[in-house]
XYZ file of C-alpha atoms in Angstrom:
571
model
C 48.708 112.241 96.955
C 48.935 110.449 100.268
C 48.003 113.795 102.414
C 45.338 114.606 99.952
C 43.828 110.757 100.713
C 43.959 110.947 103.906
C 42.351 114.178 104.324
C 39.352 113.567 102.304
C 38.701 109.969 104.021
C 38.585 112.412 107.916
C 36.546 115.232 105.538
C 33.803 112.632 104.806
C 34.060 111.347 108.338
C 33.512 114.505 109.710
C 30.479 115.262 107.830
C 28.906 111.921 108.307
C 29.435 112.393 111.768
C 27.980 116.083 111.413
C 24.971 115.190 108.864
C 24.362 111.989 112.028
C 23.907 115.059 114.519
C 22.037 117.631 112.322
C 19.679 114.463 111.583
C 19.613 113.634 115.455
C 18.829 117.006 116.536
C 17.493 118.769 113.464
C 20.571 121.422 113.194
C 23.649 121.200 114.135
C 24.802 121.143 117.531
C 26.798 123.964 119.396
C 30.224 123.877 120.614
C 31.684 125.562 123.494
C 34.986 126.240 123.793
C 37.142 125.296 126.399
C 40.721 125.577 128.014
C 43.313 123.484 129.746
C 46.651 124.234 131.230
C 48.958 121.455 131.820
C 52.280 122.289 133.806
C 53.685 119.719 132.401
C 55.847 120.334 128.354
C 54.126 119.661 125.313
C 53.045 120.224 121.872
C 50.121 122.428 120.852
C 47.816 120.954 118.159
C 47.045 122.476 115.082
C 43.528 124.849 114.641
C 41.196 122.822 113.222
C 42.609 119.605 114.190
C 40.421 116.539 112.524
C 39.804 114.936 115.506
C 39.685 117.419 117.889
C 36.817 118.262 115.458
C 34.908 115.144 115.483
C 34.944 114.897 119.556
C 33.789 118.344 119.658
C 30.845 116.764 117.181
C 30.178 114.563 119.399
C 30.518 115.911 122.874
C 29.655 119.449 122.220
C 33.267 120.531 123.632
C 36.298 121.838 121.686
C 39.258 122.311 124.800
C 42.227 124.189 123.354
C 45.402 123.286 125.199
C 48.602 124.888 126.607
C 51.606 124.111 128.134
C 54.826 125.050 130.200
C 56.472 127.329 128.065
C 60.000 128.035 129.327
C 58.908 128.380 133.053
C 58.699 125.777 136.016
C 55.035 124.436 137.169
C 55.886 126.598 140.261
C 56.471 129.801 138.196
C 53.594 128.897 136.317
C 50.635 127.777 138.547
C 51.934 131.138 140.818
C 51.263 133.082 137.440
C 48.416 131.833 136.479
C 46.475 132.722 140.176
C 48.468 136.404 140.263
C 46.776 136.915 137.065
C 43.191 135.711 137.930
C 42.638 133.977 134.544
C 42.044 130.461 135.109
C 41.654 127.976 132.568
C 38.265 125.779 132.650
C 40.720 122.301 133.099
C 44.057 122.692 134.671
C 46.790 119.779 135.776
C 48.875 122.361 138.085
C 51.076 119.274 138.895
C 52.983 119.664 142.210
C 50.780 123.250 142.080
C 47.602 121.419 142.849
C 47.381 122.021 145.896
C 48.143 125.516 145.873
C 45.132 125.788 143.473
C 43.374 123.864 145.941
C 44.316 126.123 149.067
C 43.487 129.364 146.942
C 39.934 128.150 146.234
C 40.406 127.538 142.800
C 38.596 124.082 142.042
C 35.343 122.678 141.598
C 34.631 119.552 143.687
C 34.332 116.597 141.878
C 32.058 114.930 144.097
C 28.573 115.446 142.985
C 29.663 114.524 139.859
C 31.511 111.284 140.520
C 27.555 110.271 141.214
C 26.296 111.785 138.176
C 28.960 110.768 135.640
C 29.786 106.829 136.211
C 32.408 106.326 133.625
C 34.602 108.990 136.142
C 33.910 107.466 139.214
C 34.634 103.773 137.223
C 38.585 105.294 137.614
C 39.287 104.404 140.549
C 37.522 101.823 143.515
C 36.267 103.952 146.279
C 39.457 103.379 148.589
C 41.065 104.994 145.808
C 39.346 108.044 145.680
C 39.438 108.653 149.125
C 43.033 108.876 148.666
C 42.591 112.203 146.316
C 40.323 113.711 149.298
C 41.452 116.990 150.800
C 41.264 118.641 154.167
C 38.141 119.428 153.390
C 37.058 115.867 153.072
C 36.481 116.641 149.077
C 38.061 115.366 146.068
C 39.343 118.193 143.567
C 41.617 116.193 141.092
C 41.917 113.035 139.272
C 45.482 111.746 137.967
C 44.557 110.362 134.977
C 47.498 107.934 134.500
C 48.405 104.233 134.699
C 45.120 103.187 134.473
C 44.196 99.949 133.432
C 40.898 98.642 132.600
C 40.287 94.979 133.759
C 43.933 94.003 133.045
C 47.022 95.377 133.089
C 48.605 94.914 129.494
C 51.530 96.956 130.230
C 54.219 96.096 127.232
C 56.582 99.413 127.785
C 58.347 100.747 131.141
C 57.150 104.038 131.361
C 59.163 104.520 134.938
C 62.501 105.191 135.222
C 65.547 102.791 133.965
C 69.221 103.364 132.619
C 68.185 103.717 128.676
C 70.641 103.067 126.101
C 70.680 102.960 122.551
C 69.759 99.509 120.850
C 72.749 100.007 118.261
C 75.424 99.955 121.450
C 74.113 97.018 122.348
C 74.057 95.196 119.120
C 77.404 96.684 118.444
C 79.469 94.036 121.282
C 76.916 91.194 120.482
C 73.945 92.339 122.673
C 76.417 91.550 126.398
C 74.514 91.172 129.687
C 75.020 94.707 131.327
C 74.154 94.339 135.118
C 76.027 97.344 137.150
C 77.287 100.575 136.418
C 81.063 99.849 135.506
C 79.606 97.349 132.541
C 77.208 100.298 131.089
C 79.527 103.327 131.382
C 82.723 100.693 130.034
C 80.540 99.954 126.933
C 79.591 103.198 126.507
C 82.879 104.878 126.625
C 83.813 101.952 123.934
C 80.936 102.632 121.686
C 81.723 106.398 121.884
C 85.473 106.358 121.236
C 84.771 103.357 118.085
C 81.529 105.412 116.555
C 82.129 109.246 117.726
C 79.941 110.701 114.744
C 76.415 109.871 113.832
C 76.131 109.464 109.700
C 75.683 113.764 109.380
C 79.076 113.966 110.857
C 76.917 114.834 114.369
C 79.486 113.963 117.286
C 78.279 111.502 119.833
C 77.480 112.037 123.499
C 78.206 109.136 125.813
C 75.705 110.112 128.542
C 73.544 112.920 129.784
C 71.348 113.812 132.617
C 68.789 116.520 133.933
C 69.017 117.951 136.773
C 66.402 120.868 136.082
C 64.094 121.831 138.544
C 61.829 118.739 140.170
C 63.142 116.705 137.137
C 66.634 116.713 138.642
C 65.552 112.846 139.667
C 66.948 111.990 136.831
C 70.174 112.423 138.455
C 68.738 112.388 142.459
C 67.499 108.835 142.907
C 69.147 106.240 140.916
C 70.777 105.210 144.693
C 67.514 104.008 145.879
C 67.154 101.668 142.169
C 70.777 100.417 142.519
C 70.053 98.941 145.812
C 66.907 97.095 144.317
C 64.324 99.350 145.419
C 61.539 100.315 143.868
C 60.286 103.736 142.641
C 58.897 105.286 146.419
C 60.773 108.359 144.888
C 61.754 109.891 147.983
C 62.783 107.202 150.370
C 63.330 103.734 150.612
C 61.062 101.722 152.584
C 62.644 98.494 153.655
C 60.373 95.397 154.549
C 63.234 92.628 155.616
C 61.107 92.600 158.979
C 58.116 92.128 156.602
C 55.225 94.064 154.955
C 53.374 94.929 157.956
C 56.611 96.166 159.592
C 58.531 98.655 157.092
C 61.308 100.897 157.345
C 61.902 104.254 156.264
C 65.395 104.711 154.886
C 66.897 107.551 153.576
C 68.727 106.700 150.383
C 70.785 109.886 150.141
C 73.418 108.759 152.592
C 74.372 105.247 151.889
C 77.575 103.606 150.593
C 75.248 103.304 146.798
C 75.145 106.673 146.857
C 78.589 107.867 148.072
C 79.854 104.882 145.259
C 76.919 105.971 142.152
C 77.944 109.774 142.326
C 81.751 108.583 142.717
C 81.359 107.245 139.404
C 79.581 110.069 138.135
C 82.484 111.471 138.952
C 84.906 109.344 136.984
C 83.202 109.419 134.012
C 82.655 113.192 134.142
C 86.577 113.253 134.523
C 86.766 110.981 131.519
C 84.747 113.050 129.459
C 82.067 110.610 129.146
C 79.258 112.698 130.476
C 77.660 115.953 128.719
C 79.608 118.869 130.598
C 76.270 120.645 129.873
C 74.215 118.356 132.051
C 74.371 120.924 134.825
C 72.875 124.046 133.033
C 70.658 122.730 130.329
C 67.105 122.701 130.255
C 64.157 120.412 129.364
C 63.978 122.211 126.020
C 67.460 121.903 125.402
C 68.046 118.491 126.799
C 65.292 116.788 124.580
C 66.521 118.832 121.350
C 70.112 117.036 122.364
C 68.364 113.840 122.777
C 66.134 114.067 119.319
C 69.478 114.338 117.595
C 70.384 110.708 118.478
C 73.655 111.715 119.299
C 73.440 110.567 123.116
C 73.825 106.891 123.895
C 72.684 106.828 127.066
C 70.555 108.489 130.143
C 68.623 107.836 133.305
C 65.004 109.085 133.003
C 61.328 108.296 133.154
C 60.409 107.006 129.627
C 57.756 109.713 129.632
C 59.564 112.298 130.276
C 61.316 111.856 127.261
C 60.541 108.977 124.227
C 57.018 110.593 122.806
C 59.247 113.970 122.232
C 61.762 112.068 120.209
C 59.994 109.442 118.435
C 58.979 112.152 115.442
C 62.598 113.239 114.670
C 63.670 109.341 115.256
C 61.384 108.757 112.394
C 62.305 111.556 109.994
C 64.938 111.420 107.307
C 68.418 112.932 107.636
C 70.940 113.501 105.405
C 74.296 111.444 105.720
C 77.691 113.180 105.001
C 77.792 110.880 101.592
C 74.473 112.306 100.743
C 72.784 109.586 101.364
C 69.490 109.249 103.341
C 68.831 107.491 107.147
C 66.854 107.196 110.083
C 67.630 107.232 113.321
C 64.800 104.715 114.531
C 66.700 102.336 111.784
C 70.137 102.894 112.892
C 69.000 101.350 115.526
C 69.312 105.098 118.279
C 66.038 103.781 119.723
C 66.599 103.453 123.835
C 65.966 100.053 125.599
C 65.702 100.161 129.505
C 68.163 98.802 132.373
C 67.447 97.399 135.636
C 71.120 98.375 136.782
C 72.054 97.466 140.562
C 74.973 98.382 142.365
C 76.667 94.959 142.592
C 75.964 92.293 140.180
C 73.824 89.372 140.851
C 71.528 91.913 143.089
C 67.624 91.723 142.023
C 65.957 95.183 141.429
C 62.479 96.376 141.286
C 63.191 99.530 138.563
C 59.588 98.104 137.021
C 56.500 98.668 138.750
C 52.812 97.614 137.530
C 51.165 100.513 136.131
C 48.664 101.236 137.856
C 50.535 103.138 140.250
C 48.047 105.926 142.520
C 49.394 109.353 142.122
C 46.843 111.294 144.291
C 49.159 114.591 144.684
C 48.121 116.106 141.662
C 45.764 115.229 138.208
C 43.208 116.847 136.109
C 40.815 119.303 137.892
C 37.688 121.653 136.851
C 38.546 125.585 138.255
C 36.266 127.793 139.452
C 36.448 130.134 136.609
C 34.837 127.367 134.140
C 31.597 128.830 133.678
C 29.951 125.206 133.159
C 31.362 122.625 135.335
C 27.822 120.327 135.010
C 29.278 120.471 130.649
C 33.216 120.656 131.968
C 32.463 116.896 134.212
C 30.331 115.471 131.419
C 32.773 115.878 128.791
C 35.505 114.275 130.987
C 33.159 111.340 131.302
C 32.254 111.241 127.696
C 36.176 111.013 126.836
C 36.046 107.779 128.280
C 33.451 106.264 126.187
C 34.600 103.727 124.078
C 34.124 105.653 120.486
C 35.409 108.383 121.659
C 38.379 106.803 123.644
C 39.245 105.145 119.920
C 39.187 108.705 118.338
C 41.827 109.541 120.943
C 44.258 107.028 121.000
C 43.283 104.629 117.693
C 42.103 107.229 115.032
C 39.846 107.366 112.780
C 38.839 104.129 110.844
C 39.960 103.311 107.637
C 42.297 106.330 108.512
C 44.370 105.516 110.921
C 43.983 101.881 111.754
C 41.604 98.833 110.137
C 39.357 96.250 111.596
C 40.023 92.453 110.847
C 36.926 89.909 110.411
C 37.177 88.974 113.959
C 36.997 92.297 115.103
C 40.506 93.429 115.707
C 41.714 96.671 115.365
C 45.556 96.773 113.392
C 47.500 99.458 111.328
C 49.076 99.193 108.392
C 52.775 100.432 107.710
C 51.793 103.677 106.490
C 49.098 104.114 109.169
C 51.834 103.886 111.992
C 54.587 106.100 110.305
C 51.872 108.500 110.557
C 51.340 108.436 114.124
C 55.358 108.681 114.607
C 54.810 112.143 112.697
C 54.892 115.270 114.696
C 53.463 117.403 111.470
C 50.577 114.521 111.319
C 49.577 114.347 114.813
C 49.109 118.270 115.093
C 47.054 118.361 112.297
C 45.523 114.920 112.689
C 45.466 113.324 116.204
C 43.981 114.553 120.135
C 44.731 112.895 122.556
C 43.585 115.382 125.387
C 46.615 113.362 127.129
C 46.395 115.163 130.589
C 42.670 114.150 130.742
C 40.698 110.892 131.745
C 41.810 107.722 129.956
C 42.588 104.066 130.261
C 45.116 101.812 129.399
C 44.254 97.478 129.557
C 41.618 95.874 127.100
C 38.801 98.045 125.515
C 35.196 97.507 126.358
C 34.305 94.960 123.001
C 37.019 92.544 125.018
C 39.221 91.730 121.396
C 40.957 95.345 121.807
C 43.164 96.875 123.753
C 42.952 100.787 124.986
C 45.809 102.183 123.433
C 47.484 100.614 120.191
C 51.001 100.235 121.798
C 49.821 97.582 124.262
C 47.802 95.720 121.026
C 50.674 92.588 121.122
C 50.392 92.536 117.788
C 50.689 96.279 117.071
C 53.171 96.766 119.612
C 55.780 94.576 117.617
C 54.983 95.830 114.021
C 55.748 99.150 115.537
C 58.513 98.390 116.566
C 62.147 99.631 114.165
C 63.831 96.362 113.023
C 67.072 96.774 115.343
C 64.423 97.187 118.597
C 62.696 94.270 117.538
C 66.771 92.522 117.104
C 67.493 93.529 120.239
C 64.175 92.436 122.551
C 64.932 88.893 120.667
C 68.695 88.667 121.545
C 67.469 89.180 124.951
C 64.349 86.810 125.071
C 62.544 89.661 125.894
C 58.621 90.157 124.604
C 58.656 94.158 125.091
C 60.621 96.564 127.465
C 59.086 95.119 130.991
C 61.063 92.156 130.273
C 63.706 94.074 128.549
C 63.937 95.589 132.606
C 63.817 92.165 134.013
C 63.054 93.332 137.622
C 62.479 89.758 139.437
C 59.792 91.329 141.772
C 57.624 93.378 140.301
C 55.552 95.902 142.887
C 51.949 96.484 143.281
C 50.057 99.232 145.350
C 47.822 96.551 146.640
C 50.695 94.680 148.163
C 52.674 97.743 149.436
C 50.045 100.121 150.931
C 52.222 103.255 150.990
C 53.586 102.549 147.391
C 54.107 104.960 146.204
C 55.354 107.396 148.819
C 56.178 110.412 146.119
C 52.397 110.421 145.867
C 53.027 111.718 149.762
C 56.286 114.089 149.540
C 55.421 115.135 145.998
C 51.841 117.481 147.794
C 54.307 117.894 151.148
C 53.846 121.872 151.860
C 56.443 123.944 154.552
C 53.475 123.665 157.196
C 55.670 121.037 159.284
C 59.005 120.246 160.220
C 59.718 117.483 158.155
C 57.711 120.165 155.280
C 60.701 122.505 155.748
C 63.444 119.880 155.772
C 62.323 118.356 152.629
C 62.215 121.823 150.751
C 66.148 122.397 152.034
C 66.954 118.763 151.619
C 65.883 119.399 147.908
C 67.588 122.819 147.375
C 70.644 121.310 148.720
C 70.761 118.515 146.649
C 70.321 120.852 143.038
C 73.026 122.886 144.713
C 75.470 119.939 145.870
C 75.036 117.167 143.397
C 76.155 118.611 140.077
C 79.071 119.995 141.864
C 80.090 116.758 142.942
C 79.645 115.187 139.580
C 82.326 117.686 138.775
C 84.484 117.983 141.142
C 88.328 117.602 141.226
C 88.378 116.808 145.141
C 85.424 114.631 145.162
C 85.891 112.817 148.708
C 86.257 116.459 149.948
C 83.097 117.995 148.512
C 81.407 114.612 149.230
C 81.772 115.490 152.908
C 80.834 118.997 151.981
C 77.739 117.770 150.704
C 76.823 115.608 153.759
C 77.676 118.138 155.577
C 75.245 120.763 154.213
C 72.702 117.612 154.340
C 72.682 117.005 157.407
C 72.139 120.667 158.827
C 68.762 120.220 156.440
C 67.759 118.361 159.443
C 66.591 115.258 157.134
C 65.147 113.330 160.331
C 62.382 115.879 160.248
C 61.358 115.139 157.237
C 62.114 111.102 157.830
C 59.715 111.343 160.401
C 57.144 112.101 158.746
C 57.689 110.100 156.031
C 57.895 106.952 158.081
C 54.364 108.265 160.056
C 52.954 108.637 156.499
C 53.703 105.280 155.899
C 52.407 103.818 159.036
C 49.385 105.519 158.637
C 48.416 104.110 155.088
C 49.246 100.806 156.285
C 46.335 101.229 159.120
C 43.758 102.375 156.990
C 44.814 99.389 154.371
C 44.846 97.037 157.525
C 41.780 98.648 158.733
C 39.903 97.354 155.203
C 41.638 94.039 155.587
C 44.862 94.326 153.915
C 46.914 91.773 154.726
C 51.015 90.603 153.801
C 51.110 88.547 151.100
């Protein structure tokens, strides 16, 4: 009966919103179809879908979407120019600017003028930072993105995550280093070694496929306190205006973090699949609740398991739980290598990732229609459809204007089934996060304060409490929290991540990569590990890293000029 409801409430919405354009225009309007390719995973909606259906109503644009399916975004983006058939909107990720180099994208210059809710994205410094050698701008990342304020409540970077329920288990302890969250996971694991189904437990797990092998890669560069430059440290103990490029692959952290990789592998605390498996299989593993604990991006992982978190299982006994209320729900850790250390594993979101983003190809046959209706996602109504609902649907409105959901109305958004049938987010296109336009809202309902609690599972909300913690930035408790406006080159994987094999420091970073998929697992496994340590630095070092150092540090340098050059100054 509840389906049934909810489907005739979008029904009448969409025909009001159809009889309000037939009425406007005196038929109805016509809807092209578009595509988009994202090399990124995720989850095709439903034909049909409500919403998709009332944006296409109102911006005269239906986009059907695809994604990586069982390929890399290298094997992909190659694929997709052998073949010729472009999509009309395509996020090629670190394939951008191969796209770009081939030809393959529309400008989005002329339109920034035309369309001002795209060029409201970013200031114009910004932008200049997506220009290419051409002196054009061909892509927008459309993440991290906040309008007027930044209302971040989650940590959508990286962290050591671990289930709420370990935590609660030992009286929610303060877990500061490595030893502490691998002891009390081992503890947890060997006291609770089956989830209710009789599923056995996983202490930890890791990814170390293709460019998402960070997840095992760069935790050194965290444990030290650094913040996410992704491939380097840059070190400002001489000051802001003077930093130093640092390479975090060779310190003592690292020689010490993969050491106790090491251990625990030994002690069979860590998947022996972690190796081999892939994205597919790794989030199936996760969405079973059975592993306690990780290192990833949040993003890379919690929207793919919040549907199954939310779904009944059947216990052993017969009787029925949920994962989200067993409390399998992952809280972050700002981990360091020694105790007492301050880190910087949170970073304001509005981070500037100018290597790759949404981009128009050449193959759209209307780019004038393709620009406009990546403005017209931004409009406020429409921006709601995306990310709020539908009124009376999917969330209410309180008599001073604020937007809230009711129980019901946020199990539905947890729903997998519901949101292909029901919600479109065209999440690889233009959006913002921070307070919506009317100034009582926020963008997106997780960063609502009031919304973000009530949608939070009971032994989440237990555990942010024990820890006097408001949301999962504090949960992180990095002491210094980093802004691009403070640290001009921040953040340098916005550099390496569009770094071609045109230069020396081009190659190095390729080899330094393929060495480190090659040499890192092995040393997790290892039964000599000081000997394959040296093995590994070894092979490192005839990468030639300093190439690649060099540049990074003159990449550096050089955004600091042009920051100096508009007046940037140490804080």
């Amino acid at each position: 009966m509840k389906t049934k409801k909810i489907v005739s409430l979008v029904l009448a919405s969409v025909l009001a919103v159809s009889s309000f354009t037939a009425c406007a225009k005196g038929g109805k309007s016509k809807i092209v179809d578009m595509t988009m390719f994202a090399a990124m995973a995720g989850k095709e909606k439903d034909e049909n879908n409500d919403i998709k259906e009332l944006i296409a109503e109102k911006t005269g644009v239906r986009v059907k979407e695809s994604w990586l399916t069982g390929q890399t975004a290298g094997e992909a983006i190659g694929s997709i120019i052998a073949s010729g058939k472009l999509p009309d909107f395509i996020d090629g990720g670190d394939g951008c600017p191969t796209l770009y180099e081939n030809h393959l994208l529309v400008a989005w210059d002329d339109y920034l003028e035309k369309y001002p809710n795209l060029k409201e994205m970013y200031t114009k410094e910004e932008w200049d930072q997506f220009r290419q050698s051409d002196g054009k701008i061909y892509w927008a990342n459309v993440f991290g993105n906040h309008y007027k304020t930044d209302t971040t409540t989650g940590h959508n970077g990286e962290a050591f995550w671990i289930q709420a329920r370990v935590l609660e288990a030992y009286g929610y302890p303060k877990i500061e280093t490595l030893d502490q969250y691998f002891e009390i996971l081992e503890k947890y694991a060997k006291e609770h070694p089956e989830l209710p189904d009789g599923t056995p437990v996983i202490p930890y797990t890791c990814l170390c496929e293709d460019w998402k092998y960070y997840c095992i890669e760069n935790a050194p560069m965290f444990l030290d306190g650094y913040p996410n430059d992704g491939c380097v440290i840059v070190n400002i103990d001489a000051g802001a205006d003077q930093p130093k490029v640092v390479d975090y692959n060779t310190t003592d952290t690292a020689k010490k973090y993969f050491k106790k990789l090491n251990e625990e592998y030994a002690k069979g605390n860590i998947d022996p699949d972690f190796a081999v498996q892939t994205y597919d299989e790794y989030i199936a593993k996760l969405s079973t609740g059975r592993v306690l604990g990780l290192c990833d991006q949040y993003w890379d992982f919690a929207y793919s398991i919040m549907g199954p978190f939310s779904s009944p299982l059947k216990a052993t006994d017969g009787s029925e739980f949920r994962l989200d209320q067993l409390g399998c729900d992952y809280v972050p850790l700002g981990l360091t290598i020694n105790s007492g250390m301050d880190q910087q594993w949170h970073s304001y979101g509005d981070e500037l990732n100018n290597a790759s983003g949404c981009a128009v190809t050449t193959s759209c046959k209307d780019p004038d229609l393709a620009f406009k209706f990546l403005s017209m996602l931004l409009d406020q109504e429409i921006h709601d459809l995306r990310f709020w609902g539908v009124k009376d649907v999917d969330y209410k409105v309180d008599e001073n204007g604020c937007y809230y959901r009711t129980e019901e109305m946020r199990e539905n958004w947890k729903s997998d089934s519901y949101k292909a049938k029901h919600s479109c987010e065209y999440s690889y296109m233009p959006q913002w996060r921070g307070m919506s336009k009317d100034g009582k809202n926020y963008m997106m309902p997780d960063e609502q304060p009031a919304e973000f609690l009530a949608g939070l599972a009971e032994p989440l909300k237990k555990c942010f409490e024990a820890y006097g913690a408001g949301n999962y930035a504090d949960m992180v408790g990095s002491k210094y929290v980093v802004a691009a406006d403070e640290l001009p080159w921040y953040p340098l994987w916005s550099w390496s991540n569009g770094l071609g094999t045109d230069t020396a420091g081009g190659v190095a970073w390729k080899k330094m990569g393929e060495t480190k998929h090659k040499w890192l697992p092995a040393v997790v496994i290892s039964k000599d590990f000081e000997a394959d340590w040296d093995a590994y630095q070894k092979a490192y070092a005839e990468c030639k890293p300093e190439d690649f150092l060099k540049e990074a540090q003159d990449a550096v340098n050089a955004r600091l000029a042009t920051a100096q050059s508009n007046g940037w100054k140490p804080a």
